[in-house]
Amino acid sequence: MKLIRFQLPSAAPKPGVQRADGSRIDVSGFGEDYNEHFFGTDGPRRLAEWLTDHEENCPQISAEARLVAPCARPSKIVCVGMNYAAHAAETGAQPPTEPVIFMKATSAITGPYDPIVLPKDSTKTDWEVELAVVIGKRASYVTEEEAMDHVVGYVLHNDVSERAFQIERGGQWVKGKSADTFAPLGPWIATADEISDPHSLRLWLKVNDEKVQDSTTADFIFNLPQCISYISRFMTLLPGDVISTGTPSGVGLGMKPNRFLKAGDVVELGIDGLGTSRQEVKAYQKN
């Protein structure tokens, strides 16, 4: 199942489903948004059962609707850094001996086609296509063998990063990762049954129609069970939480000379089975 969320002008976001033929239906009649309660109570299965009796009565989603992030704001976004061998090499870093983890503020979440807004004083805003995992069951001290039982689905994520804030301003990476609009998610969450092998997915990203990232998740340094098990040693993962699993080579920081986003640029990205997204880059403007 492909879970989407949409919003009509002057209305609150609602849950929907994208069907196999590409059509989109409003499933707000089910009575739940895609949040911690939904994912933690076997929501996708319950929704699928509900649809067997109610799908024909679900309205089509209007063409004027905006797709928003396919999960209601989770309790946290946990990211894995330097998790592709070629990406570590391009930045001159030694491959990590255990997963590098950092947090990204959930206030950074936006929809798949919303703009990226350069933060005030930004000079080095970068792109990062990533496979993100959505947790479906509370996870604390889980083993690698148990880890995938806690995954409810997968979603496309652009882990937008301001490198000057991240690297040159001291402290933790979270400062360079958490500006508003720095976490475009979607267009949909593909439930786990839709992705046969998350370790062999092609992922790519273009800037102004130039392909700059093109790799597969086979280049992971730490696979998904390793990442989930490792993170669960240090914090409890709750249903709906998002784990972003790292980016492949081809980021602006790794280019010689470096290349970063500027107002007017267009970023497009995609992952097998998870659709594509597109963000136009805009300059910061004080409200």
mmCIF file of C-alpha atoms in Angstrom:
data_model
loop_
_atom_site.group_PDB
_atom_site.id
_atom_site.type_symbol
_atom_site.label_atom_id
_atom_site.label_comp_id
_atom_site.label_asym_id
_atom_site.label_seq_id
_atom_site.Cartn_x
_atom_site.Cartn_y
_atom_site.Cartn_z
ATOM 1 C CA MET A 1 0.000 0.000 0.000
ATOM 2 C CA LYS A 2 1.135 3.554 -0.739
ATOM 3 C CA LEU A 3 0.145 5.945 2.046
ATOM 4 C CA ILE A 4 -0.157 9.619 1.171
ATOM 5 C CA ARG A 5 -1.396 12.738 2.936
ATOM 6 C CA PHE A 6 -2.912 15.699 1.156
ATOM 7 C CA GLN A 7 -4.196 19.177 1.906
ATOM 8 C CA LEU A 8 -6.772 21.347 0.199
ATOM 9 C CA PRO A 9 -6.559 25.143 0.475
ATOM 10 C CA SER A 10 -7.564 26.396 3.949
ATOM 11 C CA ALA A 11 -8.054 22.848 5.234
ATOM 12 C CA ALA A 12 -6.178 20.460 7.499
ATOM 13 C CA PRO A 13 -4.144 17.566 6.041
ATOM 14 C CA LYS A 14 -6.007 14.317 5.442
ATOM 15 C CA PRO A 15 -4.857 10.731 4.862
ATOM 16 C CA GLY A 16 -5.089 9.109 1.469
ATOM 17 C CA VAL A 17 -3.938 6.122 -0.538
ATOM 18 C CA GLN A 18 -2.334 6.055 -3.958
ATOM 19 C CA ARG A 19 -3.637 3.050 -5.856
ATOM 20 C CA ALA A 20 -1.708 0.845 -8.266
ATOM 21 C CA ASP A 21 -3.113 2.709 -11.269
ATOM 22 C CA GLY A 22 -1.816 6.036 -9.897
ATOM 23 C CA SER A 23 -5.213 7.343 -8.805
ATOM 24 C CA ARG A 24 -5.499 8.807 -5.323
ATOM 25 C CA ILE A 25 -8.362 8.387 -2.883
ATOM 26 C CA ASP A 26 -9.301 10.160 0.338
ATOM 27 C CA VAL A 27 -9.445 7.670 3.233
ATOM 28 C CA SER A 28 -10.264 10.175 5.976
ATOM 29 C CA GLY A 29 -13.457 8.160 6.522
ATOM 30 C CA PHE A 30 -11.237 5.573 8.212
ATOM 31 C CA GLY A 31 -10.962 8.081 11.060
ATOM 32 C CA GLU A 32 -7.210 8.092 11.666
ATOM 33 C CA ASP A 33 -4.236 10.082 10.480
ATOM 34 C CA TYR A 34 -0.883 8.424 9.828
ATOM 35 C CA ASN A 35 0.602 9.021 13.246
ATOM 36 C CA GLU A 36 2.097 7.125 16.177
ATOM 37 C CA HIS A 37 -1.222 5.532 17.115
ATOM 38 C CA PHE A 38 -1.935 4.435 13.540
ATOM 39 C CA PHE A 39 1.454 2.830 12.977
ATOM 40 C CA GLY A 40 1.660 1.372 16.461
ATOM 41 C CA THR A 41 -1.693 -0.421 16.191
ATOM 42 C CA ASP A 42 -1.111 -2.240 12.905
ATOM 43 C CA GLY A 43 -2.757 0.620 11.026
ATOM 44 C CA PRO A 44 -1.842 -0.388 7.471
ATOM 45 C CA ARG A 45 -3.411 -3.819 7.923
ATOM 46 C CA ARG A 46 -6.539 -2.342 9.528
ATOM 47 C CA LEU A 47 -6.801 0.246 6.751
ATOM 48 C CA ALA A 48 -6.466 -2.424 4.068
ATOM 49 C CA GLU A 49 -9.271 -4.413 5.683
ATOM 50 C CA TRP A 50 -11.465 -1.302 5.922
ATOM 51 C CA LEU A 51 -10.873 -0.574 2.235
ATOM 52 C CA THR A 52 -12.257 -3.947 1.190
ATOM 53 C CA ASP A 53 -15.700 -2.682 2.224
ATOM 54 C CA HIS A 54 -15.322 1.082 1.753
ATOM 55 C CA GLU A 55 -12.962 1.778 -1.147
ATOM 56 C CA GLU A 56 -15.721 2.322 -3.683
ATOM 57 C CA ASN A 57 -17.155 5.075 -1.479
ATOM 58 C CA CYS A 58 -13.837 6.882 -0.962
ATOM 59 C CA PRO A 59 -13.739 10.158 -2.926
ATOM 60 C CA GLN A 60 -11.045 10.850 -5.482
ATOM 61 C CA ILE A 61 -8.526 13.429 -4.303
ATOM 62 C CA SER A 62 -8.912 16.724 -6.118
ATOM 63 C CA ALA A 63 -6.197 17.797 -8.535
ATOM 64 C CA GLU A 64 -5.838 21.049 -6.598
ATOM 65 C CA ALA A 65 -4.782 19.184 -3.457
ATOM 66 C CA ARG A 66 -1.184 19.571 -2.305
ATOM 67 C CA LEU A 67 0.697 16.470 -1.208
ATOM 68 C CA VAL A 68 2.166 16.944 2.253
ATOM 69 C CA ALA A 69 4.574 14.683 4.142
ATOM 70 C CA PRO A 70 3.030 11.188 4.187
ATOM 71 C CA CYS A 71 3.397 10.823 7.952
ATOM 72 C CA ALA A 72 2.023 13.146 10.591
ATOM 73 C CA ARG A 73 4.904 14.700 12.514
ATOM 74 C CA PRO A 74 6.838 11.825 14.169
ATOM 75 C CA SER A 75 8.437 12.003 17.587
ATOM 76 C CA LYS A 76 11.870 12.134 15.971
ATOM 77 C CA ILE A 77 13.974 11.851 12.847
ATOM 78 C CA VAL A 78 17.192 9.914 13.423
ATOM 79 C CA CYS A 79 19.813 10.074 10.677
ATOM 80 C CA VAL A 80 22.779 7.869 9.888
ATOM 81 C CA GLY A 81 25.824 9.719 8.579
ATOM 82 C CA MET A 82 28.595 8.463 6.301
ATOM 83 C CA ASN A 83 26.752 5.243 5.543
ATOM 84 C CA TYR A 84 27.796 4.788 1.899
ATOM 85 C CA ALA A 85 31.372 3.761 1.177
ATOM 86 C CA ALA A 86 31.714 6.025 -1.871
ATOM 87 C CA HIS A 87 30.293 9.019 0.024
ATOM 88 C CA ALA A 88 32.819 8.593 2.838
ATOM 89 C CA ALA A 89 35.580 8.431 0.244
ATOM 90 C CA GLU A 90 34.470 11.586 -1.602
ATOM 91 C CA THR A 91 34.520 13.621 1.621
ATOM 92 C CA GLY A 92 37.955 12.310 2.600
ATOM 93 C CA ALA A 93 36.616 10.549 5.692
ATOM 94 C CA GLN A 94 37.550 7.102 6.913
ATOM 95 C CA PRO A 95 34.579 4.711 6.856
ATOM 96 C CA PRO A 96 33.084 4.674 10.370
ATOM 97 C CA THR A 97 33.586 1.627 12.558
ATOM 98 C CA GLU A 98 30.078 1.974 13.999
ATOM 99 C CA PRO A 99 27.089 3.959 12.779
ATOM 100 C CA VAL A 100 27.297 7.753 13.029
ATOM 101 C CA ILE A 101 23.921 8.991 14.253
ATOM 102 C CA PHE A 102 22.465 12.461 14.645
ATOM 103 C CA MET A 103 19.046 14.054 14.990
ATOM 104 C CA LYS A 104 17.081 16.236 12.613
ATOM 105 C CA ALA A 105 14.300 18.489 13.938
ATOM 106 C CA THR A 106 10.820 17.351 12.953
ATOM 107 C CA SER A 107 9.896 21.000 12.300
ATOM 108 C CA ALA A 108 12.035 20.667 9.147
ATOM 109 C CA ILE A 109 9.514 18.273 7.570
ATOM 110 C CA THR A 110 7.785 19.433 4.390
ATOM 111 C CA GLY A 111 5.981 17.838 1.482
ATOM 112 C CA PRO A 112 7.678 16.311 -1.555
ATOM 113 C CA TYR A 113 7.011 19.266 -3.869
ATOM 114 C CA ASP A 114 7.402 22.124 -1.396
ATOM 115 C CA PRO A 115 10.311 24.559 -1.834
ATOM 116 C CA ILE A 116 13.620 24.403 -0.018
ATOM 117 C CA VAL A 117 14.124 27.774 1.664
ATOM 118 C CA LEU A 118 17.745 28.742 2.188
ATOM 119 C CA PRO A 119 18.227 29.707 5.835
ATOM 120 C CA LYS A 120 19.292 33.189 6.817
ATOM 121 C CA ASP A 121 23.105 33.499 6.413
ATOM 122 C CA SER A 122 23.284 30.206 4.503
ATOM 123 C CA THR A 123 26.348 29.811 2.276
ATOM 124 C CA LYS A 124 26.703 26.036 1.784
ATOM 125 C CA THR A 125 23.292 24.373 1.519
ATOM 126 C CA ASP A 126 23.642 20.870 0.079
ATOM 127 C CA TRP A 127 21.423 18.016 -1.165
ATOM 128 C CA GLU A 128 21.280 14.374 -0.015
ATOM 129 C CA VAL A 129 18.920 11.747 -1.443
ATOM 130 C CA GLU A 130 18.220 9.118 1.216
ATOM 131 C CA LEU A 131 16.160 6.022 1.880
ATOM 132 C CA ALA A 132 14.200 6.558 5.087
ATOM 133 C CA VAL A 133 12.646 3.814 7.203
ATOM 134 C CA VAL A 134 9.379 4.291 9.088
ATOM 135 C CA ILE A 135 9.104 2.436 12.387
ATOM 136 C CA GLY A 136 5.915 0.502 13.001
ATOM 137 C CA LYS A 137 6.513 -1.030 16.405
ATOM 138 C CA ARG A 138 8.231 0.286 19.533
ATOM 139 C CA ALA A 139 11.906 -0.675 19.396
ATOM 140 C CA SER A 140 14.255 -0.742 22.365
ATOM 141 C CA TYR A 141 17.376 -2.916 22.512
ATOM 142 C CA VAL A 142 16.249 -4.961 19.535
ATOM 143 C CA THR A 143 18.610 -7.449 17.949
ATOM 144 C CA GLU A 144 19.595 -7.330 14.294
ATOM 145 C CA GLU A 145 17.499 -10.450 13.752
ATOM 146 C CA GLU A 146 14.425 -8.699 15.176
ATOM 147 C CA ALA A 147 15.037 -5.287 13.638
ATOM 148 C CA MET A 148 13.137 -5.592 10.367
ATOM 149 C CA ASP A 149 10.018 -6.727 12.227
ATOM 150 C CA HIS A 150 9.856 -3.129 13.491
ATOM 151 C CA VAL A 151 9.755 -1.563 10.001
ATOM 152 C CA VAL A 152 6.328 -0.593 8.674
ATOM 153 C CA GLY A 153 7.489 1.092 5.476
ATOM 154 C CA TYR A 154 9.901 3.237 3.496
ATOM 155 C CA VAL A 155 9.879 6.811 2.236
ATOM 156 C CA LEU A 156 11.999 9.069 0.018
ATOM 157 C CA HIS A 157 13.873 11.793 1.954
ATOM 158 C CA ASN A 158 16.016 14.734 0.873
ATOM 159 C CA ASP A 159 18.297 15.305 3.876
ATOM 160 C CA VAL A 160 19.008 18.949 3.027
ATOM 161 C CA SER A 161 22.106 20.152 4.887
ATOM 162 C CA GLU A 162 23.744 23.529 5.499
ATOM 163 C CA ARG A 163 27.393 22.488 5.604
ATOM 164 C CA ALA A 164 28.752 25.680 7.152
ATOM 165 C CA PHE A 165 26.320 25.339 10.064
ATOM 166 C CA GLN A 166 26.995 21.599 10.277
ATOM 167 C CA ILE A 167 30.782 21.577 10.124
ATOM 168 C CA GLU A 168 32.182 25.052 10.766
ATOM 169 C CA ARG A 169 30.061 26.314 13.651
ATOM 170 C CA GLY A 170 31.108 23.807 16.320
ATOM 171 C CA GLY A 171 28.903 21.474 18.314
ATOM 172 C CA GLN A 172 26.640 18.892 16.759
ATOM 173 C CA TRP A 173 25.516 18.325 13.175
ATOM 174 C CA VAL A 174 21.874 18.977 14.080
ATOM 175 C CA LYS A 175 22.390 22.741 13.523
ATOM 176 C CA GLY A 176 23.089 22.168 9.842
ATOM 177 C CA LYS A 177 20.254 19.708 9.362
ATOM 178 C CA SER A 178 17.204 21.249 10.967
ATOM 179 C CA ALA A 179 16.254 24.484 9.210
ATOM 180 C CA ASP A 180 12.647 24.804 8.124
ATOM 181 C CA THR A 181 12.042 22.904 4.826
ATOM 182 C CA PHE A 182 15.192 20.766 5.246
ATOM 183 C CA ALA A 183 13.308 17.434 5.374
ATOM 184 C CA PRO A 184 11.112 16.936 2.294
ATOM 185 C CA LEU A 185 9.424 13.528 2.666
ATOM 186 C CA GLY A 186 7.387 11.564 0.152
ATOM 187 C CA PRO A 187 5.442 11.439 -2.060
ATOM 188 C CA TRP A 188 4.296 8.292 -0.247
ATOM 189 C CA ILE A 189 5.190 5.738 2.380
ATOM 190 C CA ALA A 190 5.417 2.339 0.725
ATOM 191 C CA THR A 191 4.483 -0.322 3.243
ATOM 192 C CA ALA A 192 7.169 -2.918 3.826
ATOM 193 C CA ASP A 193 5.467 -5.568 1.674
ATOM 194 C CA GLU A 194 5.882 -3.322 -1.396
ATOM 195 C CA ILE A 195 9.702 -3.284 -1.208
ATOM 196 C CA SER A 196 11.104 -6.759 -1.718
ATOM 197 C CA ASP A 197 14.738 -5.871 -0.986
ATOM 198 C CA PRO A 198 15.545 -2.471 0.542
ATOM 199 C CA HIS A 199 19.240 -3.257 0.153
ATOM 200 C CA SER A 200 19.151 -3.162 -3.660
ATOM 201 C CA LEU A 201 17.256 0.034 -4.425
ATOM 202 C CA ARG A 202 18.513 2.567 -6.945
ATOM 203 C CA LEU A 203 18.472 6.151 -5.715
ATOM 204 C CA TRP A 204 19.350 9.296 -7.638
ATOM 205 C CA LEU A 205 19.237 13.079 -7.475
ATOM 206 C CA LYS A 206 19.421 15.849 -10.072
ATOM 207 C CA VAL A 207 20.201 19.549 -9.694
ATOM 208 C CA ASN A 208 18.886 21.654 -12.578
ATOM 209 C CA ASP A 209 18.380 18.430 -14.561
ATOM 210 C CA GLU A 210 22.017 17.359 -14.085
ATOM 211 C CA LYS A 211 22.297 13.978 -12.384
ATOM 212 C CA VAL A 212 24.733 14.331 -9.494
ATOM 213 C CA GLN A 213 23.839 11.278 -7.373
ATOM 214 C CA ASP A 214 23.189 7.819 -8.810
ATOM 215 C CA SER A 215 23.821 4.760 -6.674
ATOM 216 C CA THR A 216 22.137 1.849 -4.917
ATOM 217 C CA THR A 217 21.579 0.904 -1.314
ATOM 218 C CA ALA A 218 23.929 -2.028 -1.922
ATOM 219 C CA ASP A 219 26.693 0.474 -1.073
ATOM 220 C CA PHE A 220 25.547 0.735 2.561
ATOM 221 C CA ILE A 221 28.329 0.409 5.112
ATOM 222 C CA PHE A 222 25.780 -0.571 7.786
ATOM 223 C CA ASN A 223 22.643 -2.330 6.594
ATOM 224 C CA LEU A 224 19.158 -1.611 7.911
ATOM 225 C CA PRO A 225 19.088 -4.269 10.643
ATOM 226 C CA GLN A 226 22.440 -3.039 11.903
ATOM 227 C CA CYS A 227 21.288 0.604 11.941
ATOM 228 C CA ILE A 228 17.950 -0.065 13.627
ATOM 229 C CA SER A 229 19.445 -2.351 16.263
ATOM 230 C CA TYR A 230 22.275 0.090 16.960
ATOM 231 C CA ILE A 231 20.030 3.144 17.319
ATOM 232 C CA SER A 232 17.650 1.246 19.601
ATOM 233 C CA ARG A 233 20.485 0.813 22.108
ATOM 234 C CA PHE A 234 20.593 4.556 22.696
ATOM 235 C CA MET A 235 16.927 5.593 22.430
ATOM 236 C CA THR A 236 13.510 4.014 22.145
ATOM 237 C CA LEU A 237 12.130 4.195 18.631
ATOM 238 C CA LEU A 238 8.402 4.865 18.586
ATOM 239 C CA PRO A 239 5.862 3.988 15.889
ATOM 240 C CA GLY A 240 6.000 6.583 13.123
ATOM 241 C CA ASP A 241 9.615 7.564 13.848
ATOM 242 C CA VAL A 242 11.773 8.068 10.771
ATOM 243 C CA ILE A 243 15.310 6.744 10.338
ATOM 244 C CA SER A 244 17.152 8.260 7.396
ATOM 245 C CA THR A 245 19.869 5.866 6.339
ATOM 246 C CA GLY A 246 22.536 8.037 4.701
ATOM 247 C CA THR A 247 23.320 9.406 1.259
ATOM 248 C CA PRO A 248 25.494 8.095 -1.578
ATOM 249 C CA SER A 249 28.310 9.962 -3.294
ATOM 250 C CA GLY A 250 27.623 13.041 -5.387
ATOM 251 C CA VAL A 251 26.854 15.684 -2.776
ATOM 252 C CA GLY A 252 28.011 19.265 -3.308
ATOM 253 C CA LEU A 253 30.476 19.037 -0.421
ATOM 254 C CA GLY A 254 32.309 16.240 -2.207
ATOM 255 C CA MET A 255 32.711 18.114 -5.494
ATOM 256 C CA LYS A 256 35.927 19.871 -6.445
ATOM 257 C CA PRO A 257 35.297 22.741 -6.327
ATOM 258 C CA ASN A 258 32.422 22.496 -3.894
ATOM 259 C CA ARG A 259 28.985 23.244 -5.291
ATOM 260 C CA PHE A 260 26.012 24.348 -3.246
ATOM 261 C CA LEU A 261 22.398 25.299 -3.827
ATOM 262 C CA LYS A 262 21.314 28.804 -4.731
ATOM 263 C CA ALA A 263 17.932 30.443 -5.189
ATOM 264 C CA GLY A 264 16.313 29.330 -8.427
ATOM 265 C CA ASP A 265 17.901 25.872 -8.476
ATOM 266 C CA VAL A 266 15.607 22.862 -8.878
ATOM 267 C CA VAL A 267 16.304 19.577 -7.089
ATOM 268 C CA GLU A 268 14.677 16.335 -8.256
ATOM 269 C CA LEU A 269 15.215 12.940 -6.642
ATOM 270 C CA GLY A 270 13.838 9.438 -6.564
ATOM 271 C CA ILE A 271 14.176 5.880 -5.260
ATOM 272 C CA ASP A 272 12.897 2.670 -6.833
ATOM 273 C CA GLY A 273 9.376 2.003 -5.555
ATOM 274 C CA LEU A 274 9.198 5.238 -3.575
ATOM 275 C CA GLY A 275 8.432 7.719 -6.329
ATOM 276 C CA THR A 276 10.073 11.047 -7.068
ATOM 277 C CA SER A 277 10.021 14.494 -5.518
ATOM 278 C CA ARG A 278 10.927 17.976 -6.688
ATOM 279 C CA GLN A 279 11.920 21.080 -4.753
ATOM 280 C CA GLU A 280 12.626 24.575 -6.025
ATOM 281 C CA VAL A 281 15.205 26.472 -3.989
ATOM 282 C CA LYS A 282 14.146 29.867 -2.661
ATOM 283 C CA ALA A 283 15.936 32.621 -0.784
ATOM 284 C CA TYR A 284 15.134 33.342 2.859
ATOM 285 C CA GLN A 285 12.655 36.145 3.387
ATOM 286 C CA LYS A 286 11.727 37.477 6.781
ATOM 287 C CA ASN A 287 8.010 37.056 7.470
#
